[in-house]
Coordinates of N, CA and C in Angstrom, one line a residue:
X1 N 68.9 41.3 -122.2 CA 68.0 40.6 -121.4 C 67.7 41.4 -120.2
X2 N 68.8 42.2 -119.5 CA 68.2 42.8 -118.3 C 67.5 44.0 -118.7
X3 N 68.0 44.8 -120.0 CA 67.3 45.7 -120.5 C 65.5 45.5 -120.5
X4 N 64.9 44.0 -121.3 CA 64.1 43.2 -120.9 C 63.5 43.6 -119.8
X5 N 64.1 42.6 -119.0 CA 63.5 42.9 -117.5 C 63.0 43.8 -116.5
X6 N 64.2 45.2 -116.8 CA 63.7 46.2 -116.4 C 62.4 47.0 -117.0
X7 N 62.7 47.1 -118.3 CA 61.6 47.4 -118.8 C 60.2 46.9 -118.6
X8 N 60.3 45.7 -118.3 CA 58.8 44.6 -117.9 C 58.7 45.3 -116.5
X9 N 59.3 45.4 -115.9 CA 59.4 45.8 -114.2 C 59.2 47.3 -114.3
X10 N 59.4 48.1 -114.8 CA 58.9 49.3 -115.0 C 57.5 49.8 -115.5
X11 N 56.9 48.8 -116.6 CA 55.8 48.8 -117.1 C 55.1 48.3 -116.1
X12 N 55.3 47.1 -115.5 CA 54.2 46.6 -114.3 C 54.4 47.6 -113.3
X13 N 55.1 48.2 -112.3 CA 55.1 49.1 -111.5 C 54.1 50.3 -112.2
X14 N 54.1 51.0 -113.2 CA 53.5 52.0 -113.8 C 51.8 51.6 -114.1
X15 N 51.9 50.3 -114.4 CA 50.3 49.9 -114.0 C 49.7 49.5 -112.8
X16 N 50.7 49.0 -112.0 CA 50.3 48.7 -110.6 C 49.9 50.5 -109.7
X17 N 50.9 51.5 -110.4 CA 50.6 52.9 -110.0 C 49.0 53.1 -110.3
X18 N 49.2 53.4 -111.5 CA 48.0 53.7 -112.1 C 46.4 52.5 -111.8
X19 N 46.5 51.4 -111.7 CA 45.5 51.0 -111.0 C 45.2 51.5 -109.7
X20 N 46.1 51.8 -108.5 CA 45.9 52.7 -107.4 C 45.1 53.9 -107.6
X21 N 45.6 54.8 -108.6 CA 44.7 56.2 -108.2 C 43.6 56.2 -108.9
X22 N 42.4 56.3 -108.4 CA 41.3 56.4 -108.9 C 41.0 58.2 -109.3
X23 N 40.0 58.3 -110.7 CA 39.8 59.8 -110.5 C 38.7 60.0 -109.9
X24 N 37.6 60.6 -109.5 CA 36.6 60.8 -109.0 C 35.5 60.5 -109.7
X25 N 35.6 60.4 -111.1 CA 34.3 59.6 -111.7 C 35.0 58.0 -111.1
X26 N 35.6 57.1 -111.6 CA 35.8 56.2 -111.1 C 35.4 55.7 -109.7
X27 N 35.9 56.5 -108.8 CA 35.1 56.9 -107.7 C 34.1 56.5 -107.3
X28 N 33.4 57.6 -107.7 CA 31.6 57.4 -107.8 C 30.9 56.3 -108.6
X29 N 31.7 55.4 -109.7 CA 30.8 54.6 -110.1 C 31.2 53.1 -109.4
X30 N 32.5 53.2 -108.5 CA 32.3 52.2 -107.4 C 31.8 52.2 -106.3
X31 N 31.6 53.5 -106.1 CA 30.5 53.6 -105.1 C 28.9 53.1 -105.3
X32 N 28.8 53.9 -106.8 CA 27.5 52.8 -107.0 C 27.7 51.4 -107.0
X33 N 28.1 50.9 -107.2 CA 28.4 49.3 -107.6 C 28.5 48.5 -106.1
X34 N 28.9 49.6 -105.0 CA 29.1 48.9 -103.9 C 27.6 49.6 -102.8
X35 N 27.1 50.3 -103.4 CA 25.7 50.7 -103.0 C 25.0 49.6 -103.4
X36 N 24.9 49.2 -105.1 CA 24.1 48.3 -105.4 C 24.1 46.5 -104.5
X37 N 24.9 46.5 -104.6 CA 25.7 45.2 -103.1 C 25.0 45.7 -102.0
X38 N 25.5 46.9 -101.4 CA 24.7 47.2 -99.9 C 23.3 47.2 -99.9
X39 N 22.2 47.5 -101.2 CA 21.0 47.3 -101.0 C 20.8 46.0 -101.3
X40 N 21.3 45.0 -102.5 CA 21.0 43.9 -102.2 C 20.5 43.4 -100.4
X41 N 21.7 43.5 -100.1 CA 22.2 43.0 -97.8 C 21.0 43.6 -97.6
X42 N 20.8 44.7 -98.0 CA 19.8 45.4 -96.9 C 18.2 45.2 -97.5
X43 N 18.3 44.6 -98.3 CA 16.5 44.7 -99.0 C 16.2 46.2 -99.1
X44 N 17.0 46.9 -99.5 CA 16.8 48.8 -99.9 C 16.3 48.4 -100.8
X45 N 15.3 49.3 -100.8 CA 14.4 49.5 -102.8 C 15.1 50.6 -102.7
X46 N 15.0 51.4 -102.1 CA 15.3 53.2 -102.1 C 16.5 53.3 -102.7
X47 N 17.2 52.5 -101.7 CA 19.0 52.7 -102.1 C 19.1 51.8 -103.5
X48 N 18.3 50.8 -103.7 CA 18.8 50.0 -104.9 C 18.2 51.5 -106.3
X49 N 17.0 52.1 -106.4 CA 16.1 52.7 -107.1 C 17.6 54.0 -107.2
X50 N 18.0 54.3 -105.8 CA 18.8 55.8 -106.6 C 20.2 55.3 -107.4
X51 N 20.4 53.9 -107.5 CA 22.2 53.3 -108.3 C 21.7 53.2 -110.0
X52 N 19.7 52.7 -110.2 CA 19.9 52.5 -111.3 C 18.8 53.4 -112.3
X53 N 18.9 53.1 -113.7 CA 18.5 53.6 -114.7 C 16.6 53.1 -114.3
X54 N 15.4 54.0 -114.4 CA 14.6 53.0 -114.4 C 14.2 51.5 -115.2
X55 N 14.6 51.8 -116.3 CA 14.3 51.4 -117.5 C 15.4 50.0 -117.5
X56 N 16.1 50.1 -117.0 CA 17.8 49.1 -116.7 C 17.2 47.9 -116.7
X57 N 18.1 46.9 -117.2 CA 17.8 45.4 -117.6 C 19.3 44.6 -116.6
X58 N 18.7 43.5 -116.2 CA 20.0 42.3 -115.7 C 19.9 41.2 -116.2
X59 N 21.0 41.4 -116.3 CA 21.2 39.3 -117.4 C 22.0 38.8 -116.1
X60 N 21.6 37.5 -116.4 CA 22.3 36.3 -116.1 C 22.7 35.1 -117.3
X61 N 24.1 34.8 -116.9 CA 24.4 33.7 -117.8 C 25.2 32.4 -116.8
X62 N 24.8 31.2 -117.2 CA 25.6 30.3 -116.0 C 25.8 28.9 -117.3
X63 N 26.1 28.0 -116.9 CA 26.2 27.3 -117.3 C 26.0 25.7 -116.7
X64 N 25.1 24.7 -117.1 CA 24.9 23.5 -116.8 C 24.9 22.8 -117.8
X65 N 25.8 21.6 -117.7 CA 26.1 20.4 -119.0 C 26.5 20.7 -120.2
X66 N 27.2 22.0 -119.8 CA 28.4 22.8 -120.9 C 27.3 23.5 -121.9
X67 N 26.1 23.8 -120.9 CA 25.0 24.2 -122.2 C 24.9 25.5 -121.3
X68 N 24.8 26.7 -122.3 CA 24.6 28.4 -121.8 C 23.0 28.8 -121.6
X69 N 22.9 29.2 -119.7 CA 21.6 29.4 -119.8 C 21.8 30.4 -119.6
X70 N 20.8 31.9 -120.5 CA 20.6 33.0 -120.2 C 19.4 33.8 -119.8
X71 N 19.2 35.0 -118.8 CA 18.2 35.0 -118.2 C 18.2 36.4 -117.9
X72 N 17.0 37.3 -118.5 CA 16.7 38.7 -118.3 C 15.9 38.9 -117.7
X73 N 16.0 40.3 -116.6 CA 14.9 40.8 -116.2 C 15.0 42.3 -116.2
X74 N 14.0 43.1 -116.4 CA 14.2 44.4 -116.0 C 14.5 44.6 -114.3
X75 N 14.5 45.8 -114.3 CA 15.4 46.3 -112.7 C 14.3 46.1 -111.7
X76 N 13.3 46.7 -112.4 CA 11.7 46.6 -111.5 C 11.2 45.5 -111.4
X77 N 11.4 44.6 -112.2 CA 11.2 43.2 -111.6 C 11.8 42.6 -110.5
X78 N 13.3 42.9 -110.9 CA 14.6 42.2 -109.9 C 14.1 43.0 -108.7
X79 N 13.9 44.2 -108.7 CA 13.5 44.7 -107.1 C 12.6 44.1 -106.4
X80 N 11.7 43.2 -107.2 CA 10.6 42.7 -106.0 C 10.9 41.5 -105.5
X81 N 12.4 40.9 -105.9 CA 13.1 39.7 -105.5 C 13.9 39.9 -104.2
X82 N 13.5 41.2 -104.2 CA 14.6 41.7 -103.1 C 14.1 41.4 -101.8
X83 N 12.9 41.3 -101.5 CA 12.5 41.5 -100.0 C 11.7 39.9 -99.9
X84 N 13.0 39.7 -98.8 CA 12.5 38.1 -98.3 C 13.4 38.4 -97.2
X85 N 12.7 38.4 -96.1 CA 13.1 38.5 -94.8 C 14.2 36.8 -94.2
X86 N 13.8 35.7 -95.2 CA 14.4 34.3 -94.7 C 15.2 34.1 -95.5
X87 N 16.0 35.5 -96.1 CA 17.7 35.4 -96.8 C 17.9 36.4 -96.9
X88 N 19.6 36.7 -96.6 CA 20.4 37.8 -96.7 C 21.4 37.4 -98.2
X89 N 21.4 38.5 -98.8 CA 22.1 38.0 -99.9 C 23.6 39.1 -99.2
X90 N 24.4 38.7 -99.6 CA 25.9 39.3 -99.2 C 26.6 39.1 -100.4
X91 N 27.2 40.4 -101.2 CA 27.7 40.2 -102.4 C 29.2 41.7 -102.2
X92 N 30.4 40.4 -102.6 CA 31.2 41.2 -101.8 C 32.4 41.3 -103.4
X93 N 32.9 42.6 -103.8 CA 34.0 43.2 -105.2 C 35.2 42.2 -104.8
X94 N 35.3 41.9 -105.4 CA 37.1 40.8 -104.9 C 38.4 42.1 -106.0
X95 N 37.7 42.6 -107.2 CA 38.4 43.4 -107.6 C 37.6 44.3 -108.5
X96 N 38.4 45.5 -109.3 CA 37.5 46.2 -109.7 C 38.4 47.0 -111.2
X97 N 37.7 46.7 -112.0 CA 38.4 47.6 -113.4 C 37.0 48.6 -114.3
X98 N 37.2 50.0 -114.2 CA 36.6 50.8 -114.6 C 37.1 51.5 -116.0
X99 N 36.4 51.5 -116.9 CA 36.7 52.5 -118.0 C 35.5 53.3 -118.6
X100 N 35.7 55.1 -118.6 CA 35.0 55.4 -119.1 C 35.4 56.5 -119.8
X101 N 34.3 56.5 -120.7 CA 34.6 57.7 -121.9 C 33.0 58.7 -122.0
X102 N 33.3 60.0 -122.1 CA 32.6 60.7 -121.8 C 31.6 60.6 -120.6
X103 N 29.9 60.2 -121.1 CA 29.2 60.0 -120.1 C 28.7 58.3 -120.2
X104 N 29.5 57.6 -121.0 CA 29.1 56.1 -120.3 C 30.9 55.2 -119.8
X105 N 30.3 54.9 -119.0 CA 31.2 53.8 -118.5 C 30.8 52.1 -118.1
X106 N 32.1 51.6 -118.0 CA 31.7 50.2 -117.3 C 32.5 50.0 -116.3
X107 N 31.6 49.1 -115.8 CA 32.8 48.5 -114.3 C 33.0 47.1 -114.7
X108 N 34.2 46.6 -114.7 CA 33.9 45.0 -114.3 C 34.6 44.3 -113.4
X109 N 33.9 44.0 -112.3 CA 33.9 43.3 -110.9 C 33.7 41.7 -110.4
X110 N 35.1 41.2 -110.4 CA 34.5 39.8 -109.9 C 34.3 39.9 -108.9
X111 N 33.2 39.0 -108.4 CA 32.6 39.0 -106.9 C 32.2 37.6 -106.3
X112 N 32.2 37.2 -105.1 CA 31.3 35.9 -104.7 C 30.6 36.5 -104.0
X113 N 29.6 35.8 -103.7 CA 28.1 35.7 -103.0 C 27.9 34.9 -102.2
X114 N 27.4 35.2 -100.9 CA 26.8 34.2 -100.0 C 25.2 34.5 -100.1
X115 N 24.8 33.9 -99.7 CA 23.1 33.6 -99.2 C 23.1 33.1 -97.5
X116 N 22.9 33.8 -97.0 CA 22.2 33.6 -95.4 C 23.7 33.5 -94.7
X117 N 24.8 34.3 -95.1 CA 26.2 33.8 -94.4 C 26.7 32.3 -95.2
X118 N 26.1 31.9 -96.4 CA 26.8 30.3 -96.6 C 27.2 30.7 -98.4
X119 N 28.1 30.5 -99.0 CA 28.5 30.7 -100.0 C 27.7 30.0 -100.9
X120 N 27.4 31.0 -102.1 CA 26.7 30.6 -103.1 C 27.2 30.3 -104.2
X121 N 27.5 31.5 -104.6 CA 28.3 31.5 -106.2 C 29.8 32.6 -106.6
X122 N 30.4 32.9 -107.5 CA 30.8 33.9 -107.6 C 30.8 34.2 -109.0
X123 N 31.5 35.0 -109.6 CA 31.6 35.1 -111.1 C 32.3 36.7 -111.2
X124 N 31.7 37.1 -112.0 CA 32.4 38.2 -112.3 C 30.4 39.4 -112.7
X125 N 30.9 40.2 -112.4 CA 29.6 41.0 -112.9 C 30.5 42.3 -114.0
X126 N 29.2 42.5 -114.9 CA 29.5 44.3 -115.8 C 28.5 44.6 -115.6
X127 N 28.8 46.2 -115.1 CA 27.7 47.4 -114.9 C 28.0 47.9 -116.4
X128 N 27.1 48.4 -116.6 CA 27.0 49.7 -117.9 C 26.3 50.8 -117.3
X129 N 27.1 51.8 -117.4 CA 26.9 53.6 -116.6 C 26.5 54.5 -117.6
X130 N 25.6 55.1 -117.3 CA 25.0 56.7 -118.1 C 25.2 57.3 -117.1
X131 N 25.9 58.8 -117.6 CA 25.8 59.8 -116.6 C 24.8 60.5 -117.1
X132 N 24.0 60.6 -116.1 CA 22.8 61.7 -116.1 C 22.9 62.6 -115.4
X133 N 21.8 63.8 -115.4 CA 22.3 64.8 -114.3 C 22.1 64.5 -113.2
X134 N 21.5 63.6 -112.4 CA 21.6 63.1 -111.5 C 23.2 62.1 -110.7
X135 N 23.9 62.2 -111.7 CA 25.3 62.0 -111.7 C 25.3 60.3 -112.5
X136 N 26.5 59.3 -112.1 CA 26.1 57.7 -112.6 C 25.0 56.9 -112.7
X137 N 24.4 56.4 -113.4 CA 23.7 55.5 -112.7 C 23.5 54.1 -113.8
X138 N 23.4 52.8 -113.2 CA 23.4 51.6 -113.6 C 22.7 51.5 -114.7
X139 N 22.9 51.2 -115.9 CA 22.1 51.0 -117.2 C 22.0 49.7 -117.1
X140 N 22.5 49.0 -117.3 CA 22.5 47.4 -117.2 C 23.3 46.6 -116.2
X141 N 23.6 45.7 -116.1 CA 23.6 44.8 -115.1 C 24.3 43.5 -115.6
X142 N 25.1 42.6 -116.0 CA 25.3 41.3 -116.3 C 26.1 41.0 -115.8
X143 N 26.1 39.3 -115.1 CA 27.0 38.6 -114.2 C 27.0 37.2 -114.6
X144 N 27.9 36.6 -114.6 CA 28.1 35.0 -114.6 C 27.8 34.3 -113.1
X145 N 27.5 33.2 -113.3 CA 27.1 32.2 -112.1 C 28.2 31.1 -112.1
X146 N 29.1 31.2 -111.5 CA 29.9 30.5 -111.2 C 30.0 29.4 -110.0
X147 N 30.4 28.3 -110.0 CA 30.1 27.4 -108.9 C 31.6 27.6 -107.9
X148 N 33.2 27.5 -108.8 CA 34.5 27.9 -108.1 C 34.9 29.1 -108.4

């Protein structure tokens, strides 16, 4: 049994290591992810245009009356949702798990959201990454709508 235990206690320490160091792609694709957040706050087109793919799609999925509603837009659409001077959207990583293989990766980030400083939602979002020569950038987009 202590053999057990140590072993459990050695395996979590060795993942708790290993979640700490990030490599430098890892890096860079939370940096995008936390760019994409910062232009949300800021109404950036510029800053949101250099995180993603042009061509890039965003789902939404949420749920009302245990019925699944789902909802797409491309990136160029979502950008023109961006600029409304009578709300700040504030979208903040609560944590973050990356994996990637060659040139795509994913992130997946749960996050809450306020609107104007007042809490809205939270959920969890997935990025999907192409590395281009321009370095990461956002292929897709999908997040849940969560009320707790």
């Amino acid at each position: 049994m202590k053999k057990i235990f140590l072993l459990i206690l050695l395996l979590t320490s060795i993942n708790s290591f290993a979640q700490k160091t990030q490599n430098p792609e890892e890096k860079e694709i939370l940096l995008k992810v936390q760019q994409f957040f910062d232009a949300l706050e800021k109404q950036d087109t510029v800053l949101f245009k250099s995180t993603l793919l042009t061509n890039g799609q965003v789902w939404a999925i949420s749920e009302k009356e245990n019925a699944a509603k789902y909802s797409m837009r491309q990136f160029s659409d979502f950008m023109k949702t961006l600029i409304n001077p009578a709300r700040v959207i504030q979208e903040r990583m609560l944590s973050s798990e990356v994996k990637i293989h060659d040139r795509i990766a994913m992130a997946w980030v749960p996050y809450s959201l306020d609107i104007s400083g007042k809490f809205s939602h939270c959920g969890v979002d997935l990025f999907t990454f192409l590395k281009t020569d321009e370095g990461w950038k956002i292929a897709t987009a999908a997040y849940t709508i969560e009320q707790d």
